[in-house]
mmCIF file of N, CA and C in Angstrom:
data_model
loop_
_atom_site.group_PDB
_atom_site.id
_atom_site.type_symbol
_atom_site.label_atom_id
_atom_site.label_comp_id
_atom_site.label_asym_id
_atom_site.label_seq_id
_atom_site.Cartn_x
_atom_site.Cartn_y
_atom_site.Cartn_z
ATOM 1 N N MET A 1 4.321 5.980 23.645
ATOM 2 C CA MET A 1 3.324 5.491 22.703
ATOM 3 C C MET A 1 2.498 6.644 22.150
ATOM 4 N N LEU A 2 1.903 6.387 21.046
ATOM 5 C CA LEU A 2 1.051 7.379 20.403
ATOM 6 C C LEU A 2 -0.279 7.454 21.128
ATOM 7 N N ARG A 3 -0.599 8.614 21.631
ATOM 8 C CA ARG A 3 -1.888 8.786 22.290
ATOM 9 C C ARG A 3 -2.963 8.913 21.225
ATOM 10 N N THR A 4 -4.186 8.629 21.592
ATOM 11 C CA THR A 4 -5.268 8.653 20.622
ATOM 12 C C THR A 4 -5.835 10.053 20.422
ATOM 13 N N ASN A 5 -5.085 11.042 20.777
ATOM 14 C CA ASN A 5 -5.457 12.418 20.525
ATOM 15 C C ASN A 5 -5.552 12.631 19.006
ATOM 16 N N PRO A 6 -6.636 13.207 18.511
ATOM 17 C CA PRO A 6 -6.785 13.394 17.057
ATOM 18 C C PRO A 6 -5.645 14.191 16.428
ATOM 19 N N GLN A 7 -5.078 15.127 17.159
ATOM 20 C CA GLN A 7 -3.956 15.899 16.612
ATOM 21 C C GLN A 7 -2.729 15.015 16.414
ATOM 22 N N ASN A 8 -2.472 14.116 17.359
ATOM 23 C CA ASN A 8 -1.333 13.209 17.216
ATOM 24 C C ASN A 8 -1.543 12.243 16.063
ATOM 25 N N ILE A 9 -2.751 11.739 15.933
ATOM 26 C CA ILE A 9 -3.046 10.817 14.836
ATOM 27 C C ILE A 9 -2.908 11.532 13.503
ATOM 28 N N LEU A 10 -3.399 12.758 13.419
ATOM 29 C CA LEU A 10 -3.280 13.534 12.186
ATOM 30 C C LEU A 10 -1.811 13.778 11.830
ATOM 31 N N ALA A 11 -1.001 14.126 12.810
ATOM 32 C CA ALA A 11 0.431 14.345 12.573
ATOM 33 C C ALA A 11 1.098 13.050 12.119
ATOM 34 N N PHE A 12 0.724 11.937 12.725
ATOM 35 C CA PHE A 12 1.290 10.633 12.380
ATOM 36 C C PHE A 12 0.941 10.257 10.935
ATOM 37 N N VAL A 13 -0.325 10.389 10.575
ATOM 38 C CA VAL A 13 -0.762 10.058 9.212
ATOM 39 C C VAL A 13 -0.127 11.010 8.203
ATOM 40 N N HIS A 14 -0.050 12.280 8.551
ATOM 41 C CA HIS A 14 0.587 13.251 7.659
ATOM 42 C C HIS A 14 2.032 12.859 7.372
ATOM 43 N N ASP A 15 2.756 12.471 8.407
ATOM 44 C CA ASP A 15 4.153 12.089 8.218
ATOM 45 C C ASP A 15 4.286 10.824 7.370
ATOM 46 N N LEU A 16 3.378 9.872 7.532
ATOM 47 C CA LEU A 16 3.428 8.670 6.699
ATOM 48 C C LEU A 16 3.183 9.009 5.238
ATOM 49 N N VAL A 17 2.233 9.882 4.982
ATOM 50 C CA VAL A 17 1.976 10.313 3.602
ATOM 51 C C VAL A 17 3.179 11.087 3.063
ATOM 52 N N ALA A 18 3.771 11.942 3.886
ATOM 53 C CA ALA A 18 4.932 12.719 3.466
ATOM 54 C C ALA A 18 6.115 11.819 3.118
ATOM 55 N N VAL A 19 6.305 10.747 3.879
ATOM 56 C CA VAL A 19 7.392 9.803 3.587
ATOM 57 C C VAL A 19 7.162 9.161 2.220
ATOM 58 N N ALA A 20 5.936 8.735 1.962
ATOM 59 C CA ALA A 20 5.625 8.090 0.677
ATOM 60 C C ALA A 20 5.792 9.070 -0.483
ATOM 61 N N VAL A 21 5.304 10.281 -0.317
ATOM 62 C CA VAL A 21 5.416 11.284 -1.386
ATOM 63 C C VAL A 21 6.881 11.641 -1.628
ATOM 64 N N ALA A 22 7.645 11.796 -0.573
ATOM 65 C CA ALA A 22 9.064 12.127 -0.720
ATOM 66 C C ALA A 22 9.813 11.012 -1.439
ATOM 67 N N TRP A 23 9.495 9.770 -1.127
ATOM 68 C CA TRP A 23 10.134 8.628 -1.773
ATOM 69 C C TRP A 23 9.851 8.621 -3.275
ATOM 70 N N VAL A 24 8.585 8.787 -3.637
ATOM 71 C CA VAL A 24 8.192 8.783 -5.044
ATOM 72 C C VAL A 24 8.789 9.991 -5.766
ATOM 73 N N LEU A 25 8.719 11.156 -5.149
ATOM 74 C CA LEU A 25 9.263 12.356 -5.762
ATOM 75 C C LEU A 25 10.777 12.246 -5.965
ATOM 76 N N ALA A 26 11.471 11.625 -5.030
ATOM 77 C CA ALA A 26 12.915 11.438 -5.177
ATOM 78 C C ALA A 26 13.231 10.587 -6.408
ATOM 79 N N TYR A 27 12.440 9.543 -6.642
ATOM 80 C CA TYR A 27 12.639 8.718 -7.836
ATOM 81 C C TYR A 27 12.367 9.523 -9.102
ATOM 82 N N PHE A 28 11.283 10.278 -9.100
ATOM 83 C CA PHE A 28 10.951 11.064 -10.286
ATOM 84 C C PHE A 28 12.009 12.126 -10.575
ATOM 85 N N LEU A 29 12.519 12.768 -9.543
ATOM 86 C CA LEU A 29 13.575 13.758 -9.749
ATOM 87 C C LEU A 29 14.865 13.107 -10.213
ATOM 88 N N ARG A 30 15.169 11.947 -9.661
ATOM 89 C CA ARG A 30 16.394 11.235 -10.054
ATOM 90 C C ARG A 30 16.386 10.885 -11.542
ATOM 91 N N PHE A 31 15.229 10.520 -12.072
ATOM 92 C CA PHE A 31 15.130 10.091 -13.464
ATOM 93 C C PHE A 31 14.482 11.143 -14.361
ATOM 94 N N ASN A 32 14.505 12.406 -13.960
ATOM 95 C CA ASN A 32 13.945 13.491 -14.762
ATOM 96 C C ASN A 32 12.499 13.238 -15.163
ATOM 97 N N PHE A 33 11.721 12.749 -14.236
ATOM 98 C CA PHE A 33 10.294 12.466 -14.419
ATOM 99 C C PHE A 33 10.029 11.434 -15.512
ATOM 100 N N ASP A 34 11.009 10.597 -15.786
ATOM 101 C CA ASP A 34 10.856 9.502 -16.756
ATOM 102 C C ASP A 34 11.476 8.241 -16.141
ATOM 103 N N VAL A 35 10.783 7.693 -15.163
ATOM 104 C CA VAL A 35 11.294 6.542 -14.415
ATOM 105 C C VAL A 35 11.151 5.282 -15.262
ATOM 106 N N PRO A 36 12.257 4.557 -15.495
ATOM 107 C CA PRO A 36 12.163 3.288 -16.228
ATOM 108 C C PRO A 36 11.266 2.290 -15.484
ATOM 109 N N ALA A 37 10.644 1.407 -16.234
ATOM 110 C CA ALA A 37 9.649 0.483 -15.675
ATOM 111 C C ALA A 37 10.219 -0.379 -14.549
ATOM 112 N N ASN A 38 11.435 -0.888 -14.726
ATOM 113 C CA ASN A 38 11.999 -1.748 -13.684
ATOM 114 C C ASN A 38 12.302 -0.965 -12.400
ATOM 115 N N PHE A 39 12.697 0.298 -12.520
ATOM 116 C CA PHE A 39 12.925 1.117 -11.336
ATOM 117 C C PHE A 39 11.598 1.541 -10.710
ATOM 118 N N PHE A 40 10.590 1.770 -11.535
ATOM 119 C CA PHE A 40 9.272 2.136 -11.020
ATOM 120 C C PHE A 40 8.699 1.004 -10.174
ATOM 121 N N ALA A 41 8.856 -0.218 -10.670
ATOM 122 C CA ALA A 41 8.373 -1.380 -9.909
ATOM 123 C C ALA A 41 9.135 -1.502 -8.588
ATOM 124 N N GLY A 42 10.429 -1.258 -8.612
ATOM 125 C CA GLY A 42 11.227 -1.293 -7.382
ATOM 126 C C GLY A 42 10.839 -0.206 -6.408
ATOM 127 N N MET A 43 10.519 0.967 -6.943
ATOM 128 C CA MET A 43 10.093 2.075 -6.093
ATOM 129 C C MET A 43 8.807 1.709 -5.351
ATOM 130 N N LEU A 44 7.845 1.160 -6.072
ATOM 131 C CA LEU A 44 6.577 0.781 -5.450
ATOM 132 C C LEU A 44 6.750 -0.377 -4.477
ATOM 133 N N ALA A 45 7.612 -1.314 -4.818
ATOM 134 C CA ALA A 45 7.863 -2.441 -3.915
ATOM 135 C C ALA A 45 8.505 -1.958 -2.616
ATOM 136 N N ALA A 46 9.392 -0.974 -2.718
ATOM 137 C CA ALA A 46 10.049 -0.460 -1.519
ATOM 138 C C ALA A 46 9.088 0.296 -0.622
ATOM 139 N N LEU A 47 8.057 0.901 -1.205
ATOM 140 C CA LEU A 47 7.074 1.615 -0.385
ATOM 141 C C LEU A 47 6.358 0.672 0.572
ATOM 142 N N TRP A 48 6.210 -0.589 0.190
ATOM 143 C CA TRP A 48 5.512 -1.569 1.033
ATOM 144 C C TRP A 48 6.258 -1.844 2.333
ATOM 145 N N TRP A 49 7.568 -1.637 2.359
ATOM 146 C CA TRP A 49 8.282 -1.826 3.622
ATOM 147 C C TRP A 49 8.763 -0.499 4.208
ATOM 148 N N LEU A 50 8.925 0.530 3.370
ATOM 149 C CA LEU A 50 9.437 1.809 3.845
ATOM 150 C C LEU A 50 8.449 2.523 4.773
ATOM 151 N N VAL A 51 7.197 2.624 4.357
ATOM 152 C CA VAL A 51 6.193 3.340 5.160
ATOM 153 C C VAL A 51 5.931 2.615 6.484
ATOM 154 N N PRO A 52 5.712 1.291 6.487
ATOM 155 C CA PRO A 52 5.537 0.614 7.783
ATOM 156 C C PRO A 52 6.779 0.701 8.685
ATOM 157 N N LEU A 53 7.959 0.687 8.083
ATOM 158 C CA LEU A 53 9.177 0.825 8.876
ATOM 159 C C LEU A 53 9.233 2.199 9.537
ATOM 160 N N HIS A 54 8.917 3.224 8.782
ATOM 161 C CA HIS A 54 8.895 4.570 9.351
ATOM 162 C C HIS A 54 7.855 4.661 10.473
ATOM 163 N N ALA A 55 6.689 4.074 10.242
ATOM 164 C CA ALA A 55 5.628 4.089 11.253
ATOM 165 C C ALA A 55 6.083 3.367 12.522
ATOM 166 N N ALA A 56 6.719 2.228 12.362
ATOM 167 C CA ALA A 56 7.169 1.453 13.521
ATOM 168 C C ALA A 56 8.230 2.202 14.319
ATOM 169 N N VAL A 57 9.171 2.821 13.622
ATOM 170 C CA VAL A 57 10.228 3.558 14.318
ATOM 171 C C VAL A 57 9.645 4.777 15.029
ATOM 172 N N ALA A 58 8.764 5.513 14.360
ATOM 173 C CA ALA A 58 8.160 6.692 14.975
ATOM 174 C C ALA A 58 7.319 6.297 16.189
ATOM 175 N N TRP A 59 6.570 5.221 16.062
ATOM 176 C CA TRP A 59 5.721 4.747 17.167
ATOM 177 C C TRP A 59 6.584 4.287 18.343
ATOM 178 N N ARG A 60 7.600 3.475 18.041
ATOM 179 C CA ARG A 60 8.438 2.881 19.090
ATOM 180 C C ARG A 60 9.242 3.933 19.855
ATOM 181 N N THR A 61 9.706 4.954 19.155
ATOM 182 C CA THR A 61 10.518 5.979 19.802
ATOM 183 C C THR A 61 9.684 7.058 20.473
ATOM 184 N N GLY A 62 8.355 6.997 20.304
ATOM 185 C CA GLY A 62 7.497 7.995 20.922
ATOM 186 C C GLY A 62 7.650 9.368 20.306
ATOM 187 N N LEU A 63 7.858 9.414 19.020
ATOM 188 C CA LEU A 63 8.122 10.668 18.325
ATOM 189 C C LEU A 63 7.018 11.700 18.516
ATOM 190 N N TYR A 64 5.777 11.261 18.607
ATOM 191 C CA TYR A 64 4.657 12.191 18.674
ATOM 192 C C TYR A 64 4.149 12.412 20.090
ATOM 193 N N ARG A 65 4.874 11.935 21.061
ATOM 194 C CA ARG A 65 4.447 12.045 22.452
ATOM 195 C C ARG A 65 4.324 13.492 22.900
ATOM 196 N N GLY A 66 5.240 14.339 22.525
ATOM 197 C CA GLY A 66 5.243 15.726 22.990
ATOM 198 C C GLY A 66 5.005 16.736 21.901
ATOM 199 N N VAL A 67 4.386 16.342 20.812
ATOM 200 C CA VAL A 67 4.226 17.239 19.672
ATOM 201 C C VAL A 67 3.396 18.464 20.021
ATOM 202 N N TRP A 68 2.350 18.319 20.803
ATOM 203 C CA TRP A 68 1.401 19.408 21.021
ATOM 204 C C TRP A 68 1.566 20.056 22.396
ATOM 205 N N ARG A 69 2.725 19.972 22.979
ATOM 206 C CA ARG A 69 2.934 20.632 24.275
ATOM 207 C C ARG A 69 3.263 22.082 24.078
#
């Protein structure tokens, strides 16, 4: 489990932000920074399940348990 150590929380939040930024940037690069409206809506809709899914997997697997050893 994620300990309440501020460094672990910071790493966890950083990774969640990085996942969201990478997802959005991948869409922008795919469409040469001109994302069609229907794909833009899909990109944002996917963020609503992508970030929580990443958080759940990272939390469940104990990814940040040994980060600062």
